[in-house]
XYZ file of C-alpha atoms in Angstrom:
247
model
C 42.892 32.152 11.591
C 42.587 32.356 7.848
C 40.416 34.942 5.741
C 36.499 34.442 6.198
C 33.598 35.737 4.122
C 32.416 36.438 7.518
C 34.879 38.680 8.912
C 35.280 42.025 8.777
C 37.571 43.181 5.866
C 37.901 47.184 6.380
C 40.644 47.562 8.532
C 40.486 51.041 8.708
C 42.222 53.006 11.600
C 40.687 55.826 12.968
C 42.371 58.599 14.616
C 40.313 59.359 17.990
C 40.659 62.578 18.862
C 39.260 62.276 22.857
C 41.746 64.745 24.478
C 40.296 67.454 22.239
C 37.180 67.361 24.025
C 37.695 64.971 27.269
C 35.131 62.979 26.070
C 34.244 58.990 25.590
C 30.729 59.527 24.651
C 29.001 62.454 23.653
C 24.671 62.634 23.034
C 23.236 65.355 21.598
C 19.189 65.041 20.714
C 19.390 61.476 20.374
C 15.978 60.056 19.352
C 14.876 56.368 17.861
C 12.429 54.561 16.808
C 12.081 50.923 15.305
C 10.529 52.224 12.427
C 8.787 55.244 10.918
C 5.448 53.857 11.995
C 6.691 53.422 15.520
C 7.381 55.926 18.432
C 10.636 56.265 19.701
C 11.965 54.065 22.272
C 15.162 56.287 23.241
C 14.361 60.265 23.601
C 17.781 61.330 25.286
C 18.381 65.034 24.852
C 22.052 65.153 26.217
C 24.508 63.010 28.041
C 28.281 62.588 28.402
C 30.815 60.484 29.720
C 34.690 61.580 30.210
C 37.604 59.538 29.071
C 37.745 57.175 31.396
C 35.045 57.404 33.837
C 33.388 54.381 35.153
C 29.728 54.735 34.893
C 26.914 51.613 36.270
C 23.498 52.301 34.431
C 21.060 50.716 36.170
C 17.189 49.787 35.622
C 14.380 47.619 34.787
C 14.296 45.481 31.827
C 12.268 47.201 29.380
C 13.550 50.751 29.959
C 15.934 51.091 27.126
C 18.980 49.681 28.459
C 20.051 47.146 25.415
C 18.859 49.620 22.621
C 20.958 52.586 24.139
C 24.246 49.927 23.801
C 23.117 48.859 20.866
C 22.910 52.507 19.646
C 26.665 53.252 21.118
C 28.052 50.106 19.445
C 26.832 51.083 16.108
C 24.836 48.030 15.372
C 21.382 50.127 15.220
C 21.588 53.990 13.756
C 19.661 57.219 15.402
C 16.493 58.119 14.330
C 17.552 61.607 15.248
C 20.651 63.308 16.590
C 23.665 62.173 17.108
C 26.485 59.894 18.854
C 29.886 61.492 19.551
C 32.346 58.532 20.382
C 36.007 59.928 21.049
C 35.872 62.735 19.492
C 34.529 60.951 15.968
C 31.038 61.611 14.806
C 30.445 58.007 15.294
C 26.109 58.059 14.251
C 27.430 59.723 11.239
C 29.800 57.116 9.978
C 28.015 54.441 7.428
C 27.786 51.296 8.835
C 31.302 49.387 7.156
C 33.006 52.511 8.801
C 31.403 52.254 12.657
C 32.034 48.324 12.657
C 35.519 49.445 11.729
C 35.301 52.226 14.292
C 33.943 49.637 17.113
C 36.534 46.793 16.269
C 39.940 49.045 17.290
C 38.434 51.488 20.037
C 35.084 49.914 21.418
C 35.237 46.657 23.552
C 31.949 44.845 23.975
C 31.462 41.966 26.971
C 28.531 40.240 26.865
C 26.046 38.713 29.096
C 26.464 35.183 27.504
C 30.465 36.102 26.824
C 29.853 34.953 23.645
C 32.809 32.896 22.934
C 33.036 30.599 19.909
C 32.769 27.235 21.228
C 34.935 25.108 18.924
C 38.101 28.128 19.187
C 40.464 27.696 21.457
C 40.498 30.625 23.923
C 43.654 32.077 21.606
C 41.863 31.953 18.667
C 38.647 33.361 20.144
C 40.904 36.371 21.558
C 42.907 36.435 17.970
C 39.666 36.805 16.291
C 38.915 40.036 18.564
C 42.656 41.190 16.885
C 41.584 40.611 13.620
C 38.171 42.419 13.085
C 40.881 45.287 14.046
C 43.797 44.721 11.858
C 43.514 41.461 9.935
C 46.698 39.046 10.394
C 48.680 41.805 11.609
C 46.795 42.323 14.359
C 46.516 38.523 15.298
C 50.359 39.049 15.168
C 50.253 41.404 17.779
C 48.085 40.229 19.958
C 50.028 36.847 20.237
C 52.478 39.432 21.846
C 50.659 40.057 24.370
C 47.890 37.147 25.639
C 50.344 35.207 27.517
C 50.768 38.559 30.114
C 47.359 39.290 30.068
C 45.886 35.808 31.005
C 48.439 35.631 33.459
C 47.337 39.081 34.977
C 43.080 37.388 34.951
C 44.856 35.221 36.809
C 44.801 32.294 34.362
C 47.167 29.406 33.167
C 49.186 30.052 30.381
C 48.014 26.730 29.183
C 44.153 28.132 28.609
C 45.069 29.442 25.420
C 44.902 25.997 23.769
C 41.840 25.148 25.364
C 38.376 24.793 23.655
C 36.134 27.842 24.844
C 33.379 24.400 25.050
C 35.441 22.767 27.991
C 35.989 26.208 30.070
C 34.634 26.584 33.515
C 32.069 29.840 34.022
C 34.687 31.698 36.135
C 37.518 30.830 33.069
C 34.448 31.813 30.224
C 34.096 35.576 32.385
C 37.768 36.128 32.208
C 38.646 35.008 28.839
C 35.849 37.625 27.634
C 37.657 40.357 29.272
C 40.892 39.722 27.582
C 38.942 39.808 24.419
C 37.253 42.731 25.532
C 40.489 44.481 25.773
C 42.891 43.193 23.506
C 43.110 46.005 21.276
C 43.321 48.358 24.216
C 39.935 50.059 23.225
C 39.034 53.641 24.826
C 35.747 52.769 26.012
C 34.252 49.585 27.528
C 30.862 48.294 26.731
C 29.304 45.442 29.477
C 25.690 44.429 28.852
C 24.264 42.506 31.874
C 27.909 40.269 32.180
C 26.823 38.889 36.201
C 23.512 38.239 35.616
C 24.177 34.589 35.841
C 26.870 34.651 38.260
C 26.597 33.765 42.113
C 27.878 36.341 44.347
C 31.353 35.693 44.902
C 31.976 35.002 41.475
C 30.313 38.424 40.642
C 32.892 40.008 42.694
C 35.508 38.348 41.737
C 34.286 39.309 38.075
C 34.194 43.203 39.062
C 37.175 43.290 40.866
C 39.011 42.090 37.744
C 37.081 43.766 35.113
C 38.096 47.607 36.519
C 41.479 46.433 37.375
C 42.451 45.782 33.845
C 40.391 48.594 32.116
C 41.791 51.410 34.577
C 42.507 53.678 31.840
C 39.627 53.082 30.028
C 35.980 54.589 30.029
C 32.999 52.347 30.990
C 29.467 51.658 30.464
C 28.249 49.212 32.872
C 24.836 48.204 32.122
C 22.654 46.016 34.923
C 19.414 45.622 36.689
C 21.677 44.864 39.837
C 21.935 47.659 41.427
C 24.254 46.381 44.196
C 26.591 46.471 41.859
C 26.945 50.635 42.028
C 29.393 50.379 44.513
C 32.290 49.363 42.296
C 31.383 52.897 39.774
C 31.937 56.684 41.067
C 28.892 57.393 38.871
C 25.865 55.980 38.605
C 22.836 56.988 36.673
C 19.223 55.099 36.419
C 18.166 54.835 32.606
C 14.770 55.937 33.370
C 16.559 59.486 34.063
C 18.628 59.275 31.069
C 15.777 58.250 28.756
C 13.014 60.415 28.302
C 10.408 57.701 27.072
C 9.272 55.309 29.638
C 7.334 52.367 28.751
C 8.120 48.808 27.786
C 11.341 49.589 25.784
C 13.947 46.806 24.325
């Protein structure tokens, strides 16, 4: 994939210090609000997650969910307090620093996957690579897609496949190894079933924790069925102090 004006250029590598505390995620007073003319949406005084717990966070739509993952990938800033991610003061970071910080330790799967349509499934997965460490990273992760397709149980053939032509089930599997590629610390999933039948949920979950056993996850969804895969699971109304129609 060759340089691009839209691509992240600080490769910076951050030293996460998680077994100094045993924590993924840390909260501490963490208030915002849209603007200053707004009240806050998120009021969460404290909450923590340990290097690599599973946690399902469930609730309506409206009740904070997306904000709160938006405010742990770094793509909206605190009002107030602040957001310890591995040991890093991640809400105190400037904004080049936490897309830096979220491209080598955080991975993000999406409810829409997300995939770019006219990449192959390599080169969507290379791109993940790159945000990380530029063309070395691409390097590296051409390493190491062939075993990790072949462990989502897909053909080693994918990889030159347009992410247009792929099948639902392929889409939900190829976001995973993107997901994951850079073997991140913690695991972000915003709504990723909500427009998957049943057995193709499962299938979905099943896979998901299998390849992110050492890793810490947020699993966010309004299917609360879904609980049974996590040891812990917390409703966002309890975590979030406001309560109202939230984004």
């Amino acid at each position: 994939m060759p340089d691009s004006p839209n691509l992240p250029t600080d490769h910076t590598s951050f030293k996460a210090n998680e077994d100094a505390t045993g924590e993924a995620v840390g909260l501490s007073h963490l208030k915002f609000a849209y603007s200053e003319q707004d009240n806050p949406v998120i009021d969460i005084p404290s909450w923590h997650l340990a290097k690599s717990e599973k946690c399902f966070i469930a609730g309506p739509s409206g009740a904070g969910k997306s904000t709160l993952l938006n405010l742990l990938t770094g793509t909206l800033a605190p009002t107030e307090g602040e957001i310890t991610l591995l040991g890093q003061p991640f809400s105190s970071l400037s904004s080049r620093k936490r897309d830096a910080f979220r491209a080598r330790h955080i991975g993000v799967v999406f409810q829409q996957f997300n995939l770019i349509e006219y990449l192959t499934v390599q080169q969507n997965i290379e791109a993940a690579a790159y945000f990380y460490k530029g063309k070395a990273g691409m390097t590296e992760a051409r390493q190491r897609i062939p075993s990790m397709l072949e462990h989502l149980q897909l053909s080693p053939t994918i990889g030159r496949k347009k992410a247009a032509t792929l099948s639902v089930g392929q889409r939900q599997r190829v976001a995973i190894a993107r997901a994951l590629i850079n073997r991140p610390q913690l695991l972000i999933a915003d709504e990723p079933t909500s427009s998957l039948d049943a057995q193709t949920r499962d299938q979905f979950m099943q896979l998901l924790l299998d390849i992110a056993q050492d890793t810490a996850v947020i699993f966010v969804s309004h299917d609360v069925s879904l609980a049974r895969y996590f040891s812990r699971h917390e409703d966002i109304r309890e975590i979030n102090a406001i309560q109202g129609n939230v984004q």
